[in-house]
Amino acid sequence: MAEAAERIGVSKAMLSKIENAQTSCSLTTLSRLARGLDVPVTALFRGVDSERESAFVPSGHGAQAVRRGSQQHYQFELLGALGGQHRRMDALLVTLTEDSEPFQLFQHPGTEFLYMLEGTMIYAHGEARYTLRPGDALQFDGEGPHGPVEMVRLPCRYLCVSAYGDHAPSA
């Protein structure tokens, strides 16, 4: 920060205020800022006026999603979704109850992350088996066969995030 402030010709305090949008600066300071960062002045304004998509889901108001596993009585609550080119992940709250059946047939491109919130279950990925309890996390390649194989203590609730990178699913 000190080195950048010196290059730009402003104090560290002023640079911090500019960086955190706590002050407006003059055109002269903007010019020095761009020169010190070795970027054109226009680079400081890219994306400022364009709207960016976001998704807010209040607690308990996620859309009920139908996924593979729904027939085995898995409950999937979609925790927000971006559309089009920005859909690079899905976040679901998954609930398993006494009606849920083991289902180890999930496979999809991308990386999956599970975070156990409630209950205990045995989760399979390929030949490996993991006992997941509240606070446990598991991350794996989604193309390997995976899913709960035994529900030890119900209900089981976990956060499931599937990341697709630039290859988001169509549905």
Tab-separated table of N, CA and C in Angstrom:
chain	number	residue	atom	x	y	z
A	1	MET	N	0.840	-1.180	0.000
A	1	MET	CA	0.000	0.000	0.000
A	1	MET	C	0.886	1.244	0.000
A	2	ALA	N	1.940	1.235	0.823
A	2	ALA	CA	2.844	2.387	0.887
A	2	ALA	C	3.536	2.603	-0.452
A	3	GLU	N	3.970	1.514	-1.075
A	3	GLU	CA	4.645	1.603	-2.372
A	3	GLU	C	3.699	2.155	-3.442
A	4	ALA	N	2.455	1.672	-3.459
A	4	ALA	CA	1.471	2.153	-4.437
A	4	ALA	C	1.161	3.622	-4.202
A	5	ALA	N	0.991	4.020	-2.950
A	5	ALA	CA	0.701	5.420	-2.634
A	5	ALA	C	1.839	6.319	-3.088
A	6	GLU	N	3.064	5.869	-2.882
A	6	GLU	CA	4.226	6.659	-3.304
A	6	GLU	C	4.271	6.785	-4.832
A	7	ARG	N	4.027	5.673	-5.543
A	7	ARG	CA	4.016	5.699	-7.007
A	7	ARG	C	2.955	6.650	-7.545
A	8	ILE	N	1.802	6.675	-6.884
A	8	ILE	CA	0.674	7.488	-7.340
A	8	ILE	C	0.835	8.947	-6.917
A	9	GLY	N	1.504	9.162	-5.785
A	9	GLY	CA	1.702	10.524	-5.301
A	9	GLY	C	0.626	10.986	-4.341
A	10	VAL	N	0.056	10.027	-3.595
A	10	VAL	CA	-0.938	10.363	-2.563
A	10	VAL	C	-0.530	9.661	-1.267
A	11	SER	N	-1.147	10.069	-0.171
A	11	SER	CA	-0.838	9.421	1.103
A	11	SER	C	-1.498	8.039	1.162
A	12	LYS	N	-0.982	7.176	2.052
A	12	LYS	CA	-1.587	5.854	2.248
A	12	LYS	C	-3.037	6.001	2.699
A	13	ALA	N	-3.281	6.968	3.574
A	13	ALA	CA	-4.639	7.188	4.084
A	13	ALA	C	-5.589	7.560	2.948
A	14	MET	N	-5.133	8.449	2.055
A	14	MET	CA	-5.978	8.863	0.930
A	14	MET	C	-6.219	7.690	-0.016
A	15	LEU	N	-5.193	6.924	-0.300
A	15	LEU	CA	-5.346	5.767	-1.181
A	15	LEU	C	-6.333	4.766	-0.585
A	16	SER	N	-6.264	4.562	0.700
A	16	SER	CA	-7.188	3.662	1.382
A	16	SER	C	-8.618	4.172	1.265
A	17	LYS	N	-8.813	5.482	1.431
A	17	LYS	CA	-10.159	6.057	1.314
A	17	LYS	C	-10.689	5.911	-0.110
A	18	ILE	N	-9.838	6.101	-1.106
A	18	ILE	CA	-10.255	5.942	-2.504
A	18	ILE	C	-10.623	4.482	-2.756
A	19	GLU	N	-9.773	3.577	-2.305
A	19	GLU	CA	-9.990	2.149	-2.519
A	19	GLU	C	-11.291	1.672	-1.890
A	20	ASN	N	-11.652	2.207	-0.748
A	20	ASN	CA	-12.847	1.775	-0.017
A	20	ASN	C	-14.056	2.661	-0.281
A	21	ALA	N	-13.967	3.502	-1.323
A	21	ALA	CA	-15.066	4.386	-1.731
A	21	ALA	C	-15.540	5.281	-0.590
A	22	GLN	N	-14.600	5.769	0.225
A	22	GLN	CA	-14.936	6.661	1.327
A	22	GLN	C	-14.718	8.115	0.955
A	23	THR	N	-14.198	8.343	-0.255
A	23	THR	CA	-13.990	9.700	-0.728
A	23	THR	C	-14.009	9.711	-2.247
A	24	SER	N	-14.315	10.869	-2.797
A	24	SER	CA	-14.213	11.063	-4.242
A	24	SER	C	-12.893	11.761	-4.493
A	25	CYS	N	-12.314	11.511	-5.659
A	25	CYS	CA	-11.043	12.170	-5.938
A	25	CYS	C	-11.158	12.992	-7.220
A	26	SER	N	-10.244	13.905	-7.378
A	26	SER	CA	-10.245	14.795	-8.535
A	26	SER	C	-9.820	14.034	-9.787
A	27	LEU	N	-10.052	14.660	-10.952
A	27	LEU	CA	-9.605	14.056	-12.207
A	27	LEU	C	-8.088	13.933	-12.244
A	28	THR	N	-7.404	14.901	-11.642
A	28	THR	CA	-5.946	14.853	-11.584
A	28	THR	C	-5.490	13.628	-10.793
A	29	THR	N	-6.141	13.382	-9.650
A	29	THR	CA	-5.789	12.224	-8.834
A	29	THR	C	-6.118	10.934	-9.567
A	30	LEU	N	-7.257	10.904	-10.276
A	30	LEU	CA	-7.601	9.725	-11.069
A	30	LEU	C	-6.541	9.448	-12.126
A	31	SER	N	-6.073	10.504	-12.771
A	31	SER	CA	-5.033	10.363	-13.788
A	31	SER	C	-3.748	9.812	-13.174
A	32	ARG	N	-3.356	10.342	-12.011
A	32	ARG	CA	-2.149	9.853	-11.327
A	32	ARG	C	-2.333	8.403	-10.875
A	33	LEU	N	-3.545	8.086	-10.421
A	33	LEU	CA	-3.853	6.723	-9.988
A	33	LEU	C	-3.688	5.748	-11.162
A	34	ALA	N	-4.255	6.089	-12.309
A	34	ALA	CA	-4.135	5.231	-13.489
A	34	ALA	C	-2.674	5.097	-13.919
A	35	ARG	N	-1.956	6.218	-13.934
A	35	ARG	CA	-0.550	6.186	-14.330
A	35	ARG	C	0.255	5.327	-13.358
A	36	GLY	N	0.002	5.478	-12.053
A	36	GLY	CA	0.726	4.704	-11.040
A	36	GLY	C	0.430	3.217	-11.109
A	37	LEU	N	-0.776	2.865	-11.555
A	37	LEU	CA	-1.153	1.455	-11.691
A	37	LEU	C	-0.848	0.910	-13.079
A	38	ASP	N	-0.364	1.797	-13.945
A	38	ASP	CA	-0.010	1.440	-15.317
A	38	ASP	C	-1.206	0.873	-16.086
A	39	VAL	N	-2.347	1.583	-15.962
A	39	VAL	CA	-3.559	1.219	-16.698
A	39	VAL	C	-4.161	2.497	-17.279
A	40	PRO	N	-4.947	2.386	-18.347
A	40	PRO	CA	-5.629	3.580	-18.841
A	40	PRO	C	-6.690	4.046	-17.847
A	41	VAL	N	-6.983	5.320	-17.846
A	41	VAL	CA	-7.995	5.877	-16.932
A	41	VAL	C	-9.322	5.149	-17.095
A	42	THR	N	-9.663	4.797	-18.324
A	42	THR	CA	-10.942	4.114	-18.568
A	42	THR	C	-11.032	2.776	-17.831
A	43	ALA	N	-9.901	2.138	-17.552
A	43	ALA	CA	-9.913	0.857	-16.839
A	43	ALA	C	-10.469	1.021	-15.424
A	44	LEU	N	-10.373	2.219	-14.874
A	44	LEU	CA	-10.875	2.462	-13.521
A	44	LEU	C	-12.406	2.519	-13.481
A	45	PHE	N	-13.035	2.623	-14.658
A	45	PHE	CA	-14.489	2.754	-14.716
A	45	PHE	C	-15.191	1.555	-15.337
A	46	ARG	N	-14.453	0.566	-15.770
A	46	ARG	CA	-15.073	-0.598	-16.413
A	46	ARG	C	-16.051	-1.295	-15.485
A	47	GLY	N	-17.254	-1.498	-15.990
A	47	GLY	CA	-18.264	-2.235	-15.238
A	47	GLY	C	-18.959	-1.452	-14.154
A	48	VAL	N	-18.587	-0.198	-13.953
A	48	VAL	CA	-19.179	0.592	-12.873
A	48	VAL	C	-20.664	0.817	-13.092
A	49	ASP	N	-21.054	1.082	-14.342
A	49	ASP	CA	-22.446	1.414	-14.596
A	49	ASP	C	-23.286	0.242	-15.081
A	50	SER	N	-22.727	-0.950	-15.164
A	50	SER	CA	-23.517	-2.084	-15.634
A	50	SER	C	-24.107	-2.842	-14.451
A	51	GLU	N	-25.339	-3.268	-14.626
A	51	GLU	CA	-26.013	-4.045	-13.594
A	51	GLU	C	-25.435	-5.453	-13.563
A	52	ARG	N	-25.277	-5.999	-12.405
A	52	ARG	CA	-24.781	-7.361	-12.236
A	52	ARG	C	-25.878	-8.190	-11.589
A	53	GLU	N	-26.012	-9.421	-12.048
A	53	GLU	CA	-27.050	-10.301	-11.550
A	53	GLU	C	-26.694	-10.804	-10.150
A	54	SER	N	-27.700	-10.955	-9.329
A	54	SER	CA	-27.524	-11.554	-8.010
A	54	SER	C	-28.803	-12.309	-7.665
A	55	ALA	N	-28.712	-13.171	-6.685
A	55	ALA	CA	-29.877	-13.946	-6.244
A	55	ALA	C	-29.875	-13.983	-4.726
A	56	PHE	N	-30.943	-13.474	-4.119
A	56	PHE	CA	-31.096	-13.487	-2.671
A	56	PHE	C	-32.263	-14.403	-2.330
A	57	VAL	N	-32.037	-15.336	-1.419
A	57	VAL	CA	-33.076	-16.262	-1.002
A	57	VAL	C	-33.197	-16.185	0.521
A	58	PRO	N	-34.301	-15.613	1.018
A	58	PRO	CA	-34.483	-15.580	2.480
A	58	PRO	C	-34.586	-17.004	3.033
A	59	SER	N	-34.190	-17.167	4.260
A	59	SER	CA	-34.225	-18.467	4.915
A	59	SER	C	-35.587	-19.133	4.753
A	60	GLY	N	-35.569	-20.382	4.296
A	60	GLY	CA	-36.791	-21.159	4.152
A	60	GLY	C	-37.605	-20.853	2.905
A	61	HIS	N	-37.101	-19.994	2.031
A	61	HIS	CA	-37.859	-19.604	0.848
A	61	HIS	C	-37.221	-20.054	-0.464
A	62	GLY	N	-36.300	-21.002	-0.414
A	62	GLY	CA	-35.707	-21.517	-1.645
A	62	GLY	C	-36.722	-22.323	-2.428
A	63	ALA	N	-36.606	-22.278	-3.736
A	63	ALA	CA	-37.521	-23.038	-4.589
A	63	ALA	C	-37.262	-24.526	-4.425
A	64	GLN	N	-38.329	-25.308	-4.359
A	64	GLN	CA	-38.180	-26.754	-4.313
A	64	GLN	C	-37.765	-27.215	-5.699
A	65	ALA	N	-36.661	-27.909	-5.795
A	65	ALA	CA	-36.128	-28.336	-7.079
A	65	ALA	C	-36.344	-29.831	-7.247
A	66	VAL	N	-36.648	-30.231	-8.461
A	66	VAL	CA	-36.766	-31.656	-8.787
A	66	VAL	C	-35.452	-32.059	-9.440
A	67	ARG	N	-34.794	-33.017	-8.845
A	67	ARG	CA	-33.496	-33.515	-9.325
A	67	ARG	C	-33.514	-35.022	-9.299
A	68	ARG	N	-32.454	-35.613	-9.910
A	68	ARG	CA	-32.307	-37.057	-9.740
A	68	ARG	C	-32.203	-37.297	-8.246
A	69	GLY	N	-32.970	-38.186	-7.731
A	69	GLY	CA	-33.012	-38.420	-6.295
A	69	GLY	C	-34.341	-37.994	-5.704
A	70	SER	N	-35.085	-37.154	-6.425
A	70	SER	CA	-36.388	-36.720	-5.914
A	70	SER	C	-37.328	-37.906	-5.737
A	71	GLN	N	-37.232	-38.902	-6.627
A	71	GLN	CA	-38.085	-40.084	-6.508
A	71	GLN	C	-37.700	-40.942	-5.305
A	72	GLN	N	-36.494	-40.754	-4.804
A	72	GLN	CA	-36.061	-41.462	-3.601
A	72	GLN	C	-36.357	-40.620	-2.357
A	73	HIS	N	-37.214	-39.632	-2.516
A	73	HIS	CA	-37.682	-38.767	-1.430
A	73	HIS	C	-36.588	-37.855	-0.865
A	74	TYR	N	-35.668	-37.432	-1.711
A	74	TYR	CA	-34.709	-36.406	-1.321
A	74	TYR	C	-35.412	-35.070	-1.545
A	75	GLN	N	-35.216	-34.139	-0.635
A	75	GLN	CA	-35.787	-32.803	-0.793
A	75	GLN	C	-34.652	-31.848	-1.159
A	76	PHE	N	-34.810	-31.152	-2.275
A	76	PHE	CA	-33.796	-30.222	-2.767
A	76	PHE	C	-34.371	-28.810	-2.748
A	77	GLU	N	-33.722	-27.930	-2.001
A	77	GLU	CA	-34.130	-26.523	-1.957
A	77	GLU	C	-33.061	-25.702	-2.657
A	78	LEU	N	-33.415	-25.071	-3.760
A	78	LEU	CA	-32.480	-24.261	-4.527
A	78	LEU	C	-32.206	-22.963	-3.781
A	79	LEU	N	-30.942	-22.716	-3.497
A	79	LEU	CA	-30.550	-21.533	-2.717
A	79	LEU	C	-30.054	-20.410	-3.630
A	80	GLY	N	-30.809	-20.134	-4.682
A	80	GLY	CA	-30.459	-19.061	-5.605
A	80	GLY	C	-29.806	-19.615	-6.851
A	81	ALA	N	-29.988	-18.898	-7.950
A	81	ALA	CA	-29.389	-19.317	-9.210
A	81	ALA	C	-29.216	-18.117	-10.124
A	82	LEU	N	-28.085	-18.045	-10.763
A	82	LEU	CA	-27.855	-17.052	-11.800
A	82	LEU	C	-28.139	-17.715	-13.127
A	83	GLY	N	-28.456	-16.918	-14.121
A	83	GLY	CA	-28.811	-17.488	-15.412
A	83	GLY	C	-27.746	-17.248	-16.459
A	84	GLY	N	-27.944	-17.871	-17.601
A	84	GLY	CA	-27.090	-17.649	-18.761
A	84	GLY	C	-25.629	-17.930	-18.489
A	85	GLN	N	-24.778	-17.039	-19.009
A	85	GLN	CA	-23.340	-17.236	-18.915
A	85	GLN	C	-22.814	-17.191	-17.479
A	86	HIS	N	-23.604	-16.676	-16.535
A	86	HIS	CA	-23.143	-16.554	-15.154
A	86	HIS	C	-23.476	-17.787	-14.317
A	87	ARG	N	-24.203	-18.737	-14.872
A	87	ARG	CA	-24.514	-19.950	-14.111
A	87	ARG	C	-23.317	-20.883	-14.179
A	88	ARG	N	-22.535	-20.865	-13.138
A	88	ARG	CA	-21.346	-21.706	-13.056
A	88	ARG	C	-21.400	-22.643	-11.852
A	89	MET	N	-22.503	-22.535	-11.086
A	89	MET	CA	-22.646	-23.388	-9.919
A	89	MET	C	-24.111	-23.482	-9.529
A	90	ASP	N	-24.433	-24.515	-8.779
A	90	ASP	CA	-25.745	-24.679	-8.156
A	90	ASP	C	-25.506	-24.853	-6.668
A	91	ALA	N	-26.341	-24.231	-5.862
A	91	ALA	CA	-26.274	-24.400	-4.408
A	91	ALA	C	-27.629	-24.926	-3.942
A	92	LEU	N	-27.602	-26.062	-3.284
A	92	LEU	CA	-28.827	-26.706	-2.830
A	92	LEU	C	-28.728	-27.044	-1.350
A	93	LEU	N	-29.859	-26.941	-0.662
A	93	LEU	CA	-29.985	-27.476	0.683
A	93	LEU	C	-30.697	-28.809	0.508
A	94	VAL	N	-30.031	-29.901	0.872
A	94	VAL	CA	-30.588	-31.239	0.674
A	94	VAL	C	-31.039	-31.769	2.033
A	95	THR	N	-32.260	-32.302	2.065
A	95	THR	CA	-32.800	-32.889	3.290
A	95	THR	C	-33.191	-34.333	3.018
A	96	LEU	N	-32.725	-35.223	3.889
A	96	LEU	CA	-33.069	-36.636	3.819
A	96	LEU	C	-33.843	-36.991	5.082
A	97	THR	N	-34.951	-37.692	4.900
A	97	THR	CA	-35.801	-38.088	6.034
A	97	THR	C	-35.925	-39.604	6.064
A	98	GLU	N	-36.785	-40.103	6.974
A	98	GLU	CA	-36.988	-41.547	7.068
A	98	GLU	C	-37.574	-42.133	5.779
A	99	ASP	N	-38.170	-41.307	4.926
A	99	ASP	CA	-38.707	-41.779	3.640
A	99	ASP	C	-37.643	-41.866	2.551
A	100	SER	N	-36.484	-41.243	2.770
A	100	SER	CA	-35.434	-41.213	1.747
A	100	SER	C	-34.743	-42.564	1.644
A	101	GLU	N	-34.348	-42.905	0.419
A	101	GLU	CA	-33.678	-44.180	0.161
A	101	GLU	C	-32.253	-43.911	-0.305
A	102	PRO	N	-31.303	-44.797	0.036
A	102	PRO	CA	-29.941	-44.625	-0.490
A	102	PRO	C	-29.971	-44.554	-2.020
A	103	PHE	N	-29.118	-43.734	-2.598
A	103	PHE	CA	-29.133	-43.503	-4.043
A	103	PHE	C	-27.748	-43.083	-4.480
A	104	GLN	N	-26.953	-44.029	-4.931
A	104	GLN	CA	-25.565	-43.735	-5.298
A	104	GLN	C	-25.399	-43.677	-6.807
A	105	LEU	N	-26.228	-42.918	-7.488
A	105	LEU	CA	-26.131	-42.864	-8.931
A	105	LEU	C	-25.950	-41.449	-9.462
A	106	PHE	N	-25.609	-40.511	-8.605
A	106	PHE	CA	-25.387	-39.153	-9.084
A	106	PHE	C	-24.056	-39.112	-9.827
A	107	GLN	N	-24.040	-38.517	-10.999
A	107	GLN	CA	-22.811	-38.281	-11.754
A	107	GLN	C	-23.062	-37.066	-12.636
A	108	HIS	N	-22.113	-36.150	-12.671
A	108	HIS	CA	-22.244	-34.937	-13.473
A	108	HIS	C	-20.879	-34.296	-13.634
A	109	PRO	N	-20.698	-33.480	-14.668
A	109	PRO	CA	-19.427	-32.758	-14.813
A	109	PRO	C	-19.248	-31.769	-13.666
A	110	GLY	N	-18.023	-31.411	-13.387
A	110	GLY	CA	-17.733	-30.382	-12.398
A	110	GLY	C	-17.288	-30.931	-11.058
A	111	THR	N	-17.204	-30.032	-10.110
A	111	THR	CA	-16.753	-30.339	-8.758
A	111	THR	C	-17.920	-30.154	-7.802
A	112	GLU	N	-18.020	-31.031	-6.828
A	112	GLU	CA	-19.102	-30.928	-5.855
A	112	GLU	C	-18.507	-30.738	-4.458
A	113	PHE	N	-19.212	-29.947	-3.655
A	113	PHE	CA	-18.803	-29.676	-2.279
A	113	PHE	C	-20.012	-29.906	-1.387
A	114	LEU	N	-19.840	-30.707	-0.339
A	114	LEU	CA	-20.896	-30.955	0.646
A	114	LEU	C	-20.456	-30.422	1.994
A	115	TYR	N	-21.399	-29.818	2.724
A	115	TYR	CA	-21.142	-29.382	4.088
A	115	TYR	C	-22.311	-29.866	4.931
A	116	MET	N	-22.014	-30.769	5.857
A	116	MET	CA	-23.048	-31.418	6.663
A	116	MET	C	-23.540	-30.464	7.750
A	117	LEU	N	-24.860	-30.296	7.820
A	117	LEU	CA	-25.472	-29.397	8.797
A	117	LEU	C	-26.140	-30.132	9.951
A	118	GLU	N	-26.768	-31.269	9.642
A	118	GLU	CA	-27.552	-31.984	10.652
A	118	GLU	C	-27.586	-33.464	10.307
A	119	GLY	N	-27.607	-34.319	11.326
A	119	GLY	CA	-27.690	-35.758	11.107
A	119	GLY	C	-26.331	-36.384	10.826
A	120	THR	N	-26.363	-37.666	10.496
A	120	THR	CA	-25.147	-38.419	10.161
A	120	THR	C	-25.484	-39.352	9.006
A	121	MET	N	-24.581	-39.427	8.027
A	121	MET	CA	-24.786	-40.330	6.904
A	121	MET	C	-23.449	-40.849	6.404
A	122	ILE	N	-23.515	-41.969	5.718
A	122	ILE	CA	-22.352	-42.525	5.027
A	122	ILE	C	-22.512	-42.097	3.569
A	123	TYR	N	-21.510	-41.418	3.052
A	123	TYR	CA	-21.564	-40.897	1.685
A	123	TYR	C	-20.479	-41.570	0.857
A	124	ALA	N	-20.859	-42.038	-0.331
A	124	ALA	CA	-19.916	-42.737	-1.199
A	124	ALA	C	-19.476	-41.837	-2.344
A	125	HIS	N	-18.206	-41.965	-2.688
A	125	HIS	CA	-17.671	-41.398	-3.923
A	125	HIS	C	-16.770	-42.472	-4.512
A	126	GLY	N	-17.218	-43.045	-5.632
A	126	GLY	CA	-16.487	-44.189	-6.169
A	126	GLY	C	-16.509	-45.305	-5.143
A	127	GLU	N	-15.343	-45.851	-4.841
A	127	GLU	CA	-15.239	-46.932	-3.860
A	127	GLU	C	-15.062	-46.415	-2.427
A	128	ALA	N	-14.781	-45.130	-2.267
A	128	ALA	CA	-14.546	-44.559	-0.935
A	128	ALA	C	-15.865	-44.325	-0.199
A	129	ARG	N	-15.831	-44.438	1.121
A	129	ARG	CA	-16.987	-44.181	1.987
A	129	ARG	C	-16.572	-43.177	3.052
A	130	TYR	N	-17.417	-42.184	3.296
A	130	TYR	CA	-17.123	-41.133	4.270
A	130	TYR	C	-18.301	-41.011	5.230
A	131	THR	N	-18.014	-40.998	6.524
A	131	THR	CA	-19.050	-40.738	7.519
A	131	THR	C	-19.098	-39.235	7.733
A	132	LEU	N	-20.224	-38.631	7.378
A	132	LEU	CA	-20.389	-37.175	7.492
A	132	LEU	C	-21.280	-36.839	8.671
A	133	ARG	N	-20.751	-35.990	9.542
A	133	ARG	CA	-21.465	-35.486	10.717
A	133	ARG	C	-21.498	-33.961	10.626
A	134	PRO	N	-22.337	-33.296	11.420
A	134	PRO	CA	-22.406	-31.834	11.357
A	134	PRO	C	-21.019	-31.198	11.448
A	135	GLY	N	-20.762	-30.283	10.508
A	135	GLY	CA	-19.473	-29.597	10.447
A	135	GLY	C	-18.475	-30.245	9.500
A	136	ASP	N	-18.738	-31.483	9.062
A	136	ASP	CA	-17.837	-32.153	8.134
A	136	ASP	C	-18.065	-31.631	6.717
A	137	ALA	N	-16.998	-31.630	5.930
A	137	ALA	CA	-17.068	-31.189	4.537
A	137	ALA	C	-16.427	-32.249	3.648
A	138	LEU	N	-16.939	-32.358	2.441
A	138	LEU	CA	-16.414	-33.298	1.465
A	138	LEU	C	-16.447	-32.628	0.106
A	139	GLN	N	-15.340	-32.678	-0.614
A	139	GLN	CA	-15.253	-32.109	-1.957
A	139	GLN	C	-14.742	-33.199	-2.889
A	140	PHE	N	-15.334	-33.287	-4.103
A	140	PHE	CA	-14.949	-34.367	-5.000
A	140	PHE	C	-15.318	-34.055	-6.445
A	141	ASP	N	-14.779	-34.858	-7.356
A	141	ASP	CA	-15.072	-34.779	-8.779
A	141	ASP	C	-16.462	-35.366	-9.009
A	142	GLY	N	-17.373	-34.557	-9.541
A	142	GLY	CA	-18.751	-34.988	-9.714
A	142	GLY	C	-18.959	-36.071	-10.753
A	143	GLU	N	-17.960	-36.332	-11.586
A	143	GLU	CA	-18.129	-37.358	-12.609
A	143	GLU	C	-18.036	-38.773	-12.040
A	144	GLY	N	-17.460	-38.912	-10.834
A	144	GLY	CA	-17.436	-40.220	-10.177
A	144	GLY	C	-18.794	-40.489	-9.561
A	145	PRO	N	-19.254	-41.756	-9.572
A	145	PRO	CA	-20.550	-42.069	-8.957
A	145	PRO	C	-20.527	-41.726	-7.474
A	146	HIS	N	-21.568	-41.023	-7.030
A	146	HIS	CA	-21.589	-40.579	-5.639
A	146	HIS	C	-23.015	-40.465	-5.122
A	147	GLY	N	-23.130	-40.483	-3.797
A	147	GLY	CA	-24.417	-40.303	-3.139
A	147	GLY	C	-24.428	-40.945	-1.770
A	148	PRO	N	-25.458	-40.629	-0.987
A	148	PRO	CA	-25.605	-41.252	0.331
A	148	PRO	C	-25.902	-42.738	0.178
A	149	VAL	N	-25.201	-43.566	0.939
A	149	VAL	CA	-25.462	-45.006	0.903
A	149	VAL	C	-26.104	-45.502	2.193
A	150	GLU	N	-25.993	-44.704	3.255
A	150	GLU	CA	-26.645	-45.076	4.517
A	150	GLU	C	-26.928	-43.823	5.324
A	151	MET	N	-28.163	-43.711	5.782
A	151	MET	CA	-28.533	-42.610	6.659
A	151	MET	C	-28.469	-43.145	8.086
A	152	VAL	N	-27.509	-42.659	8.865
A	152	VAL	CA	-27.264	-43.183	10.203
A	152	VAL	C	-28.150	-42.482	11.228
A	153	ARG	N	-28.222	-41.158	11.178
A	153	ARG	CA	-29.062	-40.381	12.106
A	153	ARG	C	-29.843	-39.350	11.303
A	154	LEU	N	-31.146	-39.436	11.353
A	154	LEU	CA	-32.032	-38.563	10.577
A	154	LEU	C	-32.647	-37.479	11.453
A	155	PRO	N	-33.087	-36.396	10.865
A	155	PRO	CA	-32.943	-36.074	9.443
A	155	PRO	C	-31.500	-35.664	9.136
A	156	CYS	N	-31.112	-35.859	7.879
A	156	CYS	CA	-29.814	-35.395	7.395
A	156	CYS	C	-30.059	-34.155	6.540
A	157	ARG	N	-29.330	-33.098	6.845
A	157	ARG	CA	-29.411	-31.872	6.032
A	157	ARG	C	-27.991	-31.447	5.715
A	158	TYR	N	-27.773	-31.138	4.434
A	158	TYR	CA	-26.437	-30.693	4.042
A	158	TYR	C	-26.515	-29.706	2.891
A	159	LEU	N	-25.530	-28.838	2.853
A	159	LEU	CA	-25.370	-27.897	1.757
A	159	LEU	C	-24.609	-28.610	0.661
A	160	CYS	N	-25.117	-28.545	-0.557
A	160	CYS	CA	-24.476	-29.180	-1.700
A	160	CYS	C	-24.236	-28.107	-2.759
A	161	VAL	N	-22.968	-27.858	-3.079
A	161	VAL	CA	-22.611	-26.875	-4.093
A	161	VAL	C	-21.915	-27.604	-5.230
A	162	SER	N	-22.502	-27.507	-6.423
A	162	SER	CA	-21.899	-28.099	-7.622
A	162	SER	C	-21.365	-26.958	-8.477
A	163	ALA	N	-20.071	-26.978	-8.744
A	163	ALA	CA	-19.419	-25.940	-9.548
A	163	ALA	C	-19.101	-26.515	-10.917
A	164	TYR	N	-19.457	-25.753	-11.957
A	164	TYR	CA	-19.297	-26.232	-13.332
A	164	TYR	C	-18.262	-25.466	-14.126
A	165	GLY	N	-17.655	-24.449	-13.574
A	165	GLY	CA	-16.714	-23.641	-14.341
A	165	GLY	C	-17.436	-22.973	-15.494
A	166	ASP	N	-16.871	-23.054	-16.677
A	166	ASP	CA	-17.494	-22.435	-17.848
A	166	ASP	C	-18.435	-23.373	-18.581
A	167	HIS	N	-18.696	-24.548	-18.016
A	167	HIS	CA	-19.527	-25.542	-18.691
A	167	HIS	C	-20.780	-25.823	-17.879
A	168	ALA	N	-21.603	-24.796	-17.674
A	168	ALA	CA	-22.808	-24.943	-16.881
A	168	ALA	C	-23.805	-25.858	-17.576
A	169	PRO	N	-24.572	-26.630	-16.787
A	169	PRO	CA	-25.602	-27.481	-17.381
A	169	PRO	C	-26.698	-26.623	-18.001
A	170	SER	N	-27.434	-27.174	-18.943
A	170	SER	CA	-28.464	-26.412	-19.627
A	170	SER	C	-29.732	-26.260	-18.808
A	171	ALA	N	-29.984	-27.165	-17.881
A	171	ALA	CA	-31.230	-27.079	-17.119
A	171	ALA	C	-30.988	-26.722	-15.678
